[in-house]
CSV table of C-alpha atoms and ligand atoms in Angstrom, one decimal:
chain,number,residue,atom,x,y,z
A,13,UNK,CA,152.2,136.3,89.4
A,14,UNK,CA,151.8,132.7,88.6
A,15,UNK,CA,148.6,131.2,89.9
A,16,UNK,CA,148.7,128.7,92.6
A,17,UNK,CA,148.0,125.2,91.2
A,18,UNK,CA,145.0,124.9,93.6
A,19,UNK,CA,143.5,128.4,92.8
A,20,UNK,CA,140.8,128.9,90.3
A,21,UNK,CA,140.3,131.3,87.4
A,22,UNK,CA,138.4,134.3,88.8
A,23,UNK,CA,134.6,134.1,88.1
A,24,UNK,CA,134.6,137.7,86.9
A,25,UNK,CA,137.3,136.9,84.3
A,26,UNK,CA,135.8,133.7,82.7
A,27,UNK,CA,132.7,132.2,84.3
A,28,UNK,CA,132.9,129.0,82.3
A,29,UNK,CA,136.6,128.4,83.1
A,30,UNK,CA,135.8,129.2,86.7
A,31,UNK,CA,133.1,126.6,86.9
A,32,UNK,CA,135.4,123.9,85.4
A,33,UNK,CA,138.2,124.8,87.8
A,34,UNK,CA,135.9,124.6,90.8
A,35,UNK,CA,134.3,121.3,90.0
A,36,UNK,CA,137.7,119.6,89.5
A,37,UNK,CA,139.9,121.3,92.0
A,38,UNK,CA,137.4,121.2,94.8
A,39,UNK,CA,137.4,117.4,94.0
A,40,UNK,CA,133.7,117.2,93.4
A,41,UNK,CA,134.0,115.2,90.2
A,42,UNK,CA,136.4,113.7,87.7
A,43,UNK,CA,135.8,112.9,84.0
A,44,UNK,CA,134.8,109.3,83.3
A,45,UNK,CA,136.5,107.4,80.5
A,46,UNK,CA,133.5,107.5,78.2
A,47,UNK,CA,132.7,110.9,76.7
A,48,UNK,CA,130.0,112.7,78.7
A,49,UNK,CA,130.3,110.5,81.8
A,50,UNK,CA,131.0,111.8,85.3
A,51,UNK,CA,132.7,110.3,88.3
A,52,UNK,CA,131.3,111.8,91.5
A,53,UNK,CA,134.1,112.0,94.0
A,54,UNK,CA,133.4,111.6,97.8
A,55,UNK,CA,133.2,115.4,98.5
A,56,UNK,CA,130.7,115.9,95.7
A,57,UNK,CA,128.8,112.7,96.6
A,58,UNK,CA,128.4,113.9,100.2
A,59,UNK,CA,126.6,117.0,98.9
A,60,UNK,CA,124.3,114.8,96.9
A,61,UNK,CA,123.6,112.6,100.0
A,62,UNK,CA,122.7,115.7,102.0
A,63,UNK,CA,120.3,116.9,99.2
A,64,UNK,CA,118.9,113.4,98.9
A,65,UNK,CA,118.3,113.0,102.6
A,66,UNK,CA,116.4,116.3,102.8
A,67,UNK,CA,114.2,115.7,99.7
A,68,UNK,CA,113.6,112.0,100.7
A,69,UNK,CA,112.2,113.2,104.0
A,70,UNK,CA,109.8,115.6,102.3
A,71,UNK,CA,108.7,112.9,99.9
A,72,UNK,CA,108.0,110.3,102.6
A,73,UNK,CA,106.4,112.8,105.0
A,74,UNK,CA,103.6,113.3,102.4
A,75,UNK,CA,102.8,109.6,102.0
A,76,UNK,CA,104.9,108.6,99.0
A,77,UNK,CA,106.8,105.3,99.1
A,78,UNK,CA,110.2,104.5,97.5
A,79,UNK,CA,110.5,101.6,95.0
A,80,UNK,CA,112.9,100.5,92.3
A,81,UNK,CA,112.3,99.7,88.7
A,82,UNK,CA,114.6,98.1,86.1
A,83,UNK,CA,117.2,100.0,84.1
A,84,UNK,CA,116.4,98.1,80.9
A,85,UNK,CA,113.1,98.8,79.2
A,86,UNK,CA,111.7,96.9,76.2
A,87,UNK,CA,111.8,99.2,73.2
A,88,UNK,CA,108.1,98.7,72.5
A,89,UNK,CA,107.2,100.2,75.9
A,90,UNK,CA,108.9,103.5,75.0
A,91,UNK,CA,106.9,103.6,71.7
A,92,UNK,CA,103.4,103.6,73.3
A,93,UNK,CA,103.2,107.3,74.0
A,94,UNK,CA,104.0,109.0,70.7
A,95,UNK,CA,105.2,112.4,72.0
A,96,UNK,CA,107.3,110.7,74.7
A,97,UNK,CA,109.2,108.5,72.2
A,98,UNK,CA,109.7,111.4,69.8
A,99,UNK,CA,111.0,113.6,72.6
A,100,UNK,CA,113.6,111.1,73.8
A,101,UNK,CA,114.6,109.4,70.6
A,102,UNK,CA,117.8,111.5,69.9
A,103,UNK,CA,119.1,110.7,73.4
A,104,UNK,CA,118.4,107.0,73.8
A,105,UNK,CA,121.0,104.3,74.4
A,106,UNK,CA,119.7,101.0,73.0
A,107,UNK,CA,121.0,97.5,73.8
A,108,UNK,CA,120.9,95.2,70.9
A,109,UNK,CA,123.2,92.4,72.0
A,110,UNK,CA,123.5,90.2,75.2
A,111,UNK,CA,126.6,88.1,75.2
A,112,UNK,CA,126.9,86.5,71.8
A,113,UNK,CA,123.2,86.8,71.0
A,114,UNK,CA,121.4,89.5,69.0
A,115,UNK,CA,118.3,90.3,71.0
A,116,UNK,CA,114.9,89.7,69.4
A,117,UNK,CA,113.6,93.0,70.8
A,118,UNK,CA,116.1,95.8,71.5
A,119,UNK,CA,116.2,97.1,75.0
A,120,UNK,CA,116.3,100.8,75.9
A,121,UNK,CA,118.3,102.1,78.9
A,122,UNK,CA,115.9,104.3,80.8
A,123,UNK,CA,116.2,108.0,80.0
A,124,UNK,CA,113.3,108.3,82.5
A,125,UNK,CA,110.8,105.7,83.8
A,126,UNK,CA,107.3,106.7,82.8
A,127,UNK,CA,107.1,103.7,80.4
A,128,UNK,CA,108.1,101.0,82.8
A,129,UNK,CA,106.3,102.4,85.8
A,130,UNK,CA,103.2,103.0,83.6
A,131,UNK,CA,103.2,99.4,82.7
A,132,UNK,CA,103.4,98.3,86.4
A,133,UNK,CA,100.7,100.8,87.4
A,134,UNK,CA,98.3,99.3,84.9
A,135,UNK,CA,98.9,95.9,86.6
A,136,UNK,CA,98.6,97.2,90.2
A,137,UNK,CA,95.6,99.5,90.0
A,138,UNK,CA,92.2,98.0,89.5
A,139,UNK,CA,89.8,99.9,91.8
A,140,UNK,CA,89.3,103.4,93.1
A,141,UNK,CA,90.5,101.9,96.4
A,142,UNK,CA,94.0,101.5,95.0
A,143,UNK,CA,94.2,105.3,94.4
A,144,UNK,CA,96.2,107.4,94.8
A,145,UNK,CA,99.3,105.4,94.1
A,146,UNK,CA,102.2,107.5,95.2
A,147,UNK,CA,105.7,106.2,94.1
A,148,UNK,CA,109.2,107.5,94.0
A,149,UNK,CA,112.5,106.0,92.9
A,150,UNK,CA,116.1,107.1,93.4
A,151,UNK,CA,118.0,106.0,90.3
A,152,UNK,CA,120.5,106.7,87.5
A,153,UNK,CA,119.3,107.5,84.0
A,154,UNK,CA,121.1,107.8,80.7
A,155,UNK,CA,120.6,110.3,78.0
A,156,UNK,CA,123.3,110.7,75.3
A,157,UNK,CA,124.9,114.1,75.6
A,158,UNK,CA,126.8,115.8,72.8
A,159,UNK,CA,127.9,118.8,74.7
A,160,UNK,CA,128.7,117.5,78.2
A,161,UNK,CA,129.2,119.7,81.2
A,162,UNK,CA,129.8,118.3,84.7
A,163,UNK,CA,126.6,118.1,86.8
A,164,UNK,CA,124.7,120.1,84.2
A,165,UNK,CA,124.6,117.8,81.2
A,166,UNK,CA,126.2,114.4,81.5
A,167,UNK,CA,125.2,111.2,79.7
A,168,UNK,CA,124.5,109.5,83.0
A,169,UNK,CA,123.1,111.3,86.0
A,170,UNK,CA,121.5,110.6,89.4
A,171,UNK,CA,118.0,111.7,90.3
A,172,UNK,CA,114.7,110.9,91.9
A,173,UNK,CA,111.6,110.5,89.9
A,174,UNK,CA,108.2,110.6,91.5
A,175,UNK,CA,105.3,108.8,89.7
A,176,UNK,CA,101.7,109.0,90.9
A,177,UNK,CA,98.3,108.0,89.7
A,178,UNK,CA,95.0,109.6,90.8
A,179,UNK,CA,91.2,109.2,90.2
A,180,UNK,CA,90.7,112.8,89.1
A,181,UNK,CA,92.5,115.6,87.2
A,182,UNK,CA,92.1,117.8,90.3
A,183,UNK,CA,93.9,115.3,92.5
A,184,UNK,CA,96.7,114.8,90.0
A,185,UNK,CA,97.1,118.6,89.6
A,186,UNK,CA,97.3,119.0,93.3
A,187,UNK,CA,100.0,116.4,93.4
A,188,UNK,CA,101.9,118.1,90.6
A,189,UNK,CA,101.9,121.3,92.7
A,190,UNK,CA,102.8,119.5,95.9
A,191,UNK,CA,105.9,118.1,94.3
A,192,UNK,CA,106.9,121.5,92.9
A,193,UNK,CA,106.6,122.7,96.5
A,194,UNK,CA,109.2,120.0,97.6
A,195,UNK,CA,111.7,121.4,95.1
A,196,UNK,CA,111.0,125.1,95.9
A,197,UNK,CA,111.3,124.4,99.7
A,198,UNK,CA,114.5,122.3,99.2
A,199,UNK,CA,116.0,125.0,97.0
A,200,UNK,CA,115.2,128.0,99.2
A,201,UNK,CA,115.4,126.5,102.7
A,202,UNK,CA,118.2,124.0,102.3
A,203,UNK,CA,120.2,125.2,99.3
A,204,UNK,CA,119.7,128.9,100.0
A,205,UNK,CA,118.8,129.6,96.4
A,206,UNK,CA,116.3,132.1,95.1
A,207,UNK,CA,114.3,129.9,92.7
A,208,UNK,CA,111.1,131.1,91.0
A,209,UNK,CA,108.4,128.5,90.7
A,210,UNK,CA,106.3,128.7,87.5
A,211,UNK,CA,104.7,127.0,84.6
A,212,UNK,CA,106.5,126.2,81.3
A,213,UNK,CA,105.1,127.6,78.0
A,214,UNK,CA,103.9,124.8,75.6
A,215,UNK,CA,107.2,124.6,73.7
A,216,UNK,CA,109.2,123.9,76.8
A,217,UNK,CA,106.9,121.2,78.2
A,218,UNK,CA,108.1,117.6,79.0
A,219,UNK,CA,107.4,115.2,76.1
A,220,UNK,CA,103.9,113.8,76.7
A,221,UNK,CA,102.9,116.3,79.5
A,222,UNK,CA,99.8,118.4,79.5
A,223,UNK,CA,101.4,120.9,81.9
A,224,UNK,CA,104.9,121.2,83.1
A,225,UNK,CA,106.0,123.2,86.1
A,226,UNK,CA,109.5,124.2,87.1
A,227,UNK,CA,111.7,126.0,89.6
A,228,UNK,CA,114.1,128.3,87.8
A,229,UNK,CA,117.3,129.5,89.5
A,230,UNK,CA,119.5,132.5,88.6
A,231,UNK,CA,123.2,131.7,88.3
A,232,UNK,CA,125.8,134.4,89.0
A,233,UNK,CA,126.4,135.0,85.3
A,234,UNK,CA,122.7,135.9,85.0
A,235,UNK,CA,121.7,132.7,83.2
A,236,UNK,CA,118.8,130.6,84.3
A,237,UNK,CA,119.0,126.9,85.4
A,238,UNK,CA,116.0,124.6,85.7
A,239,UNK,CA,116.5,123.0,89.0
A,240,UNK,CA,113.4,120.7,89.3
A,241,UNK,CA,110.3,119.9,87.3
A,242,UNK,CA,106.9,118.5,87.9
A,243,UNK,CA,104.5,117.3,85.2
A,244,UNK,CA,100.7,116.8,84.9
A,245,UNK,CA,100.0,114.2,82.3
A,246,UNK,CA,96.2,114.2,82.4
A,247,UNK,CA,95.2,110.8,81.0
A,248,UNK,CA,97.9,110.7,78.2
A,249,UNK,CA,100.0,108.0,79.8
A,250,UNK,CA,97.1,106.2,81.4
A,251,UNK,CA,95.6,105.8,77.9
A,252,UNK,CA,98.9,104.7,76.4
A,253,UNK,CA,99.6,102.1,79.1
A,254,UNK,CA,96.0,101.1,80.1
A,255,UNK,CA,96.1,102.5,83.6
A,256,UNK,CA,92.5,102.3,84.5
A,257,UNK,CA,90.4,101.9,87.7
A,258,UNK,CA,86.8,100.8,88.4
A,259,UNK,CA,85.0,103.7,90.0
A,260,UNK,CA,82.5,103.6,92.8
A,261,UNK,CA,79.6,103.3,90.3
A,262,UNK,CA,81.3,100.3,88.6
A,263,UNK,CA,82.4,102.1,85.4
A,264,UNK,CA,86.0,101.8,84.1
A,265,UNK,CA,87.9,105.1,84.2
A,266,UNK,CA,91.3,106.3,83.1
A,267,UNK,CA,93.7,107.4,85.8
A,268,UNK,CA,95.3,110.9,85.8
A,269,UNK,CA,99.0,110.7,86.4
A,270,UNK,CA,102.0,112.9,87.3
A,271,UNK,CA,105.8,112.7,87.4
A,272,UNK,CA,108.4,114.9,89.0
A,273,UNK,CA,112.2,114.9,89.2
A,274,UNK,CA,115.3,116.6,90.8
A,275,UNK,CA,118.8,115.5,89.7
A,276,UNK,CA,122.5,116.0,90.4
A,277,UNK,CA,122.1,119.1,88.2
A,278,UNK,CA,121.1,120.7,91.5
A,279,UNK,CA,124.7,120.6,92.5
A,280,UNK,CA,125.7,122.6,89.4
A,281,UNK,CA,123.0,125.1,90.4
A,282,UNK,CA,124.4,125.3,93.9
A,283,UNK,CA,127.9,126.0,92.7
A,284,UNK,CA,126.8,128.7,90.3
A,285,UNK,CA,124.4,130.4,92.7
A,286,UNK,CA,126.9,130.9,95.6
A,287,UNK,CA,130.4,130.5,94.3
A,288,UNK,CA,132.8,133.5,93.9
A,289,UNK,CA,136.3,134.3,92.7
A,290,UNK,CA,137.9,132.2,95.4
A,291,UNK,CA,136.0,129.1,94.5
A,292,UNK,CA,133.1,127.1,96.0
A,293,UNK,CA,130.8,128.6,98.6
A,294,UNK,CA,128.5,126.1,100.3
A,295,UNK,CA,125.4,126.8,102.4
A,296,UNK,CA,125.9,125.1,105.8
A,297,UNK,CA,122.9,122.9,105.3
A,298,UNK,CA,124.6,121.2,102.3
A,299,UNK,CA,128.3,121.5,103.3
A,300,UNK,CA,130.0,118.1,103.8
A,301,UNK,CA,132.2,119.9,106.4
A,302,UNK,CA,130.5,122.9,108.1
A,303,UNK,CA,133.6,123.6,110.2
A,304,UNK,CA,137.3,122.7,109.5
A,305,UNK,CA,139.8,123.0,112.4
A,306,UNK,CA,143.4,123.7,111.6
A,307,UNK,CA,145.8,123.1,114.5
A,308,UNK,CA,149.0,125.2,114.4
A,309,UNK,CA,152.3,124.8,116.1
A,310,UNK,CA,155.7,123.1,115.8
A,311,UNK,CA,157.5,120.4,117.9
A,312,UNK,CA,156.0,119.8,121.3
A,313,UNK,CA,153.4,122.6,120.8
A,314,UNK,CA,152.1,120.7,117.8
A,315,UNK,CA,151.1,117.8,120.0
A,316,UNK,CA,149.4,120.0,122.5
A,317,UNK,CA,147.4,121.9,119.8
A,318,UNK,CA,146.5,118.7,118.0
A,319,UNK,CA,145.1,117.1,121.1
A,320,UNK,CA,143.1,120.3,121.9
A,321,UNK,CA,141.9,120.4,118.3
A,322,UNK,CA,140.8,116.7,118.5
A,323,UNK,CA,138.9,117.4,121.6
A,324,UNK,CA,137.2,120.5,120.1
A,325,UNK,CA,136.3,118.5,117.0
A,326,UNK,CA,134.6,115.9,119.2
A,327,UNK,CA,132.7,118.5,121.1
A,328,UNK,CA,131.4,120.1,117.9
A,329,UNK,CA,130.4,116.7,116.4
A,330,UNK,CA,128.5,115.9,119.5
A,331,UNK,CA,126.6,119.1,119.0
A,332,UNK,CA,125.6,118.0,115.5
A,333,UNK,CA,128.1,120.2,113.6
A,334,UNK,CA,129.8,118.4,110.7
A,335,UNK,CA,133.4,119.0,111.6
A,336,UNK,CA,136.7,118.1,110.0
A,337,UNK,CA,140.1,118.2,111.6
A,338,UNK,CA,142.8,118.9,109.1
A,339,UNK,CA,145.8,117.3,110.7
A,340,UNK,CA,147.8,116.7,107.5
A,341,UNK,CA,151.4,117.1,108.8
A,342,UNK,CA,153.0,117.7,105.4
A,343,UNK,CA,151.2,120.9,104.4
A,344,UNK,CA,151.3,124.4,105.9
A,345,UNK,CA,148.4,126.0,107.8
A,346,UNK,CA,148.3,128.7,105.0
A,347,UNK,CA,147.8,126.0,102.3
A,348,UNK,CA,145.1,124.3,104.4
A,349,UNK,CA,143.2,127.6,104.8
A,350,UNK,CA,143.3,128.4,101.1
A,351,UNK,CA,142.3,124.9,100.3
A,352,UNK,CA,139.2,124.8,102.5
A,353,UNK,CA,138.3,128.3,101.3
A,354,UNK,CA,138.4,127.2,97.7
A,355,UNK,CA,136.4,124.1,98.7
A,356,UNK,CA,133.6,126.3,100.2
A,357,UNK,CA,133.7,125.3,103.9
A,358,UNK,CA,131.6,127.9,105.7
A,359,UNK,CA,133.8,128.3,108.8
A,360,UNK,CA,137.5,127.6,109.5
A,361,UNK,CA,139.0,127.6,112.9
A,362,UNK,CA,142.7,128.1,113.7
A,363,UNK,CA,144.0,126.7,117.0
A,364,UNK,CA,147.5,127.7,117.9
A,365,UNK,CA,149.5,127.8,121.2
A,366,UNK,CA,148.6,131.4,121.8
A,367,UNK,CA,144.9,130.8,121.2
A,368,UNK,CA,145.0,127.8,123.4
A,369,UNK,CA,146.6,129.7,126.2
A,370,UNK,CA,143.9,132.3,125.9
A,371,UNK,CA,141.2,129.6,125.8
A,372,UNK,CA,140.0,130.6,122.4
A,373,UNK,CA,140.1,129.6,118.7
A,374,UNK,CA,140.3,132.0,115.8
A,375,UNK,CA,137.3,131.9,113.5
A,376,UNK,CA,137.3,132.8,109.8
A,377,UNK,CA,134.0,132.9,107.8
A,378,UNK,CA,134.1,131.9,104.1
A,379,UNK,CA,131.9,134.8,103.2
A,380,UNK,CA,131.0,138.1,104.8
A,381,UNK,CA,128.2,139.6,102.7
A,382,UNK,CA,127.8,143.3,103.4
A,383,UNK,CA,130.7,143.0,105.9
A,384,UNK,CA,133.6,141.9,103.8
A,385,UNK,CA,136.4,143.0,106.1
A,386,UNK,CA,135.1,141.3,109.3
A,387,UNK,CA,138.3,139.4,109.6
A,388,UNK,CA,139.1,136.7,112.1
A,389,UNK,CA,137.2,136.5,115.4
A,390,UNK,CA,138.4,134.9,118.6
A,391,UNK,CA,135.8,132.6,120.2
A,392,UNK,CA,136.0,131.1,123.6
A,393,UNK,CA,136.5,127.3,123.4
A,394,UNK,CA,133.9,126.7,126.2
A,395,UNK,CA,131.2,128.3,124.0
A,396,UNK,CA,132.4,127.1,120.6
A,397,UNK,CA,129.5,124.8,119.9
A,398,UNK,CA,126.8,127.4,120.6
A,399,UNK,CA,128.7,130.2,118.8
A,400,UNK,CA,129.4,128.1,115.7
A,401,UNK,CA,125.8,126.8,115.5
A,402,UNK,CA,124.6,130.5,115.5
A,403,UNK,CA,127.3,131.5,113.0
A,404,UNK,CA,126.2,128.6,110.6
A,405,UNK,CA,122.5,129.6,110.9
A,406,UNK,CA,123.5,133.2,110.1
A,407,UNK,CA,125.6,132.1,107.2
A,408,UNK,CA,122.7,130.1,105.8
A,409,UNK,CA,120.3,133.0,106.1
A,410,UNK,CA,122.8,135.5,104.6
A,411,UNK,CA,123.4,133.3,101.5
A,412,UNK,CA,119.7,133.0,100.9
A,413,UNK,CA,119.3,136.8,101.2
A,414,UNK,CA,122.3,137.4,98.9
A,415,UNK,CA,120.9,135.0,96.3
A,416,UNK,CA,117.5,136.8,96.4
A,417,UNK,CA,119.1,140.2,96.2
A,418,UNK,CA,121.2,139.2,93.2
A,419,UNK,CA,118.1,137.7,91.4
A,420,UNK,CA,116.1,140.9,92.0
A,421,UNK,CA,118.9,143.2,90.9
A,422,UNK,CA,119.2,141.2,87.6
A,423,UNK,CA,115.5,140.9,86.8
A,424,UNK,CA,114.1,143.6,84.6
A,425,UNK,CA,110.4,144.2,83.6
A,426,UNK,CA,110.7,145.1,79.9
A,427,UNK,CA,108.2,146.6,77.4
A,428,UNK,CA,110.3,147.1,74.2
A,429,UNK,CA,112.7,145.0,72.1
A,430,UNK,CA,115.8,147.1,73.1
A,431,UNK,CA,115.0,146.7,76.8
A,432,UNK,CA,114.5,143.0,76.2
A,433,UNK,CA,117.9,142.4,74.6
A,434,UNK,CA,119.7,144.5,77.2
A,435,UNK,CA,118.0,142.6,80.1
A,436,UNK,CA,118.8,139.1,78.8
A,437,UNK,CA,122.4,140.0,78.1
A,438,UNK,CA,123.2,139.8,81.8
A,439,UNK,CA,120.0,138.6,83.6
A,440,UNK,CA,116.3,137.9,83.3
A,441,UNK,CA,113.6,139.8,81.4
A,442,UNK,CA,110.0,139.8,82.5
A,443,UNK,CA,108.1,140.3,79.2
A,444,UNK,CA,104.7,139.9,77.7
A,445,UNK,CA,104.5,137.2,74.9
A,446,UNK,CA,102.0,136.1,72.4
A,447,UNK,CA,101.1,132.4,71.8
A,448,UNK,CA,102.8,132.4,68.4
A,449,UNK,CA,105.7,129.9,68.3
A,450,UNK,CA,107.4,132.1,65.7
A,451,UNK,CA,108.0,134.8,68.3
A,452,UNK,CA,109.8,132.4,70.7
A,453,UNK,CA,111.9,131.1,67.8
A,454,UNK,CA,112.8,134.6,66.7
A,455,UNK,CA,113.8,135.6,70.2
A,456,UNK,CA,115.9,132.5,70.6
A,457,UNK,CA,117.6,133.0,67.2
A,458,UNK,CA,118.4,136.7,68.0
A,459,UNK,CA,119.3,136.5,71.7
A,460,UNK,CA,119.6,132.8,72.6
A,461,UNK,CA,117.1,133.5,75.4
A,462,UNK,CA,114.2,131.1,75.9
A,463,UNK,CA,111.0,131.4,78.0
A,464,UNK,CA,111.9,129.9,81.4
A,465,UNK,CA,108.6,130.0,83.1
A,466,UNK,CA,105.4,131.9,83.8
A,467,UNK,CA,105.9,132.7,87.5
A,468,UNK,CA,103.1,131.4,89.7
A,469,UNK,CA,103.0,134.6,91.8
A,470,UNK,CA,103.1,136.9,88.7
A,471,UNK,CA,100.5,139.6,88.6
A,472,UNK,CA,97.7,139.2,86.0
A,473,UNK,CA,98.5,141.4,83.0
A,474,UNK,CA,97.5,141.8,79.4
A,475,UNK,CA,99.2,143.9,76.7
A,476,UNK,CA,101.2,143.4,73.6
A,477,UNK,CA,103.9,140.8,72.7
A,478,UNK,CA,107.5,142.2,73.2
A,479,UNK,CA,108.5,140.6,69.9
A,480,UNK,CA,105.6,141.1,67.4
A,481,UNK,CA,103.3,143.7,69.1
A,482,UNK,CA,100.2,141.4,68.8
A,483,UNK,CA,98.0,140.7,71.9
A,484,UNK,CA,99.8,138.9,74.7
A,485,UNK,CA,98.9,135.4,75.9
A,486,UNK,CA,99.2,133.5,79.2
A,487,UNK,CA,97.6,136.4,81.2
A,488,UNK,CA,101.0,137.2,82.9
A,489,UNK,CA,104.5,138.2,82.1
A,490,UNK,CA,107.0,135.4,81.2
A,491,UNK,CA,110.6,135.1,82.4
A,492,UNK,CA,113.1,135.0,79.5
A,493,UNK,CA,116.7,134.2,80.0
A,494,UNK,CA,119.7,132.5,78.5
A,495,UNK,CA,119.8,129.1,80.2
A,496,UNK,CA,122.0,126.2,81.1
B,528,ZN,ZN1,104.5,137.7,69.4
């Protein structure tokens, strides 16, 4: 049978083709004219706004303030922190001309803003009374991307970057962990993902950081995706940019700084955590439309059901439920149902003349985990708001549970090389690793798996490296996976 133009390649058949079908057909994005660029369409942008509003609330509730810094950065600023410039050099866009004039000093388009914000922090901080300085900016950044993938790797993306300065290493470390907590809570509570917070091994650290922390999410093909990072810089950036303060005793001291970021990549993580063969599955907290109403009927009946559907939509919206009324006259109810199913709407309601006469609407859930044949349920119109609010809460909880179950089923504790290769072929391996970079390199060459993180809640354990058999490092098992 020929596939409907709107349907997607089944996930189980070809995960990569499935992902591409979903992002374009659900109208989340389109390709920009420049290779690697992404147009975020209204349905996709609404998901970003919901993520953004949630995270912004967490950031502000803990005393951080939003600010905005310039897109163009003098090239010399980028060069002050040696590891930082080396880390970003292959991805930098550089502006050398303005109008007809060659610029005396080339300008870099921000790949991240440590350099420009470090420069301003040095200007704004003079005394211990100015600390901590807790800043965040919502912005776009550009990093040249050779192998683009919508949401996951694009040359321009949207994100927030927190940048903070503190008097002591302990304060900056506490801040680094606080920010990691924002991401973990956002991912678990709002995105219904089953992320694992942990620390990066030295080879996976951010350029210029002393310690990098991450939340790693498992996608439904068993790969890992880094969904948010938080970095402790010690005094590296403070020394490079002259961020100093006068302490209580009158001596000049270097600040300790942190930075942390979450980007539109999170939408890619959301798609690959929850989606299925039929397309997108959105957790209610991040669904642009939590409920879609489809009125059914011809002729005079159509007017009656449409007016009842309009009233129902208004009632649900008043109750705080994001509701869309699909009153397109030129497409069939069946098409509408398939369309919204593919676009991940948690609950669809049918309202036809017979339902209306019975004082009910027919509810279909996008996903019935553990109860796949639950089918359509008639709900009384008078109780619709309460019933749907409860259904949405149940759906959110069910998705979070399903993601955690999937992660646990695909995570294996391994003690030998054959176990390791089997585990990373379709999930995550928890393995002991030595501190020798050659082992990480060999593992990557043989399996394409990389160390994702050392889980914060991992049990202390010593033993032998899964690769070379020498004594293990890090005091805990490390998660290895193939990653996006
Ligand atoms: Zn080793």
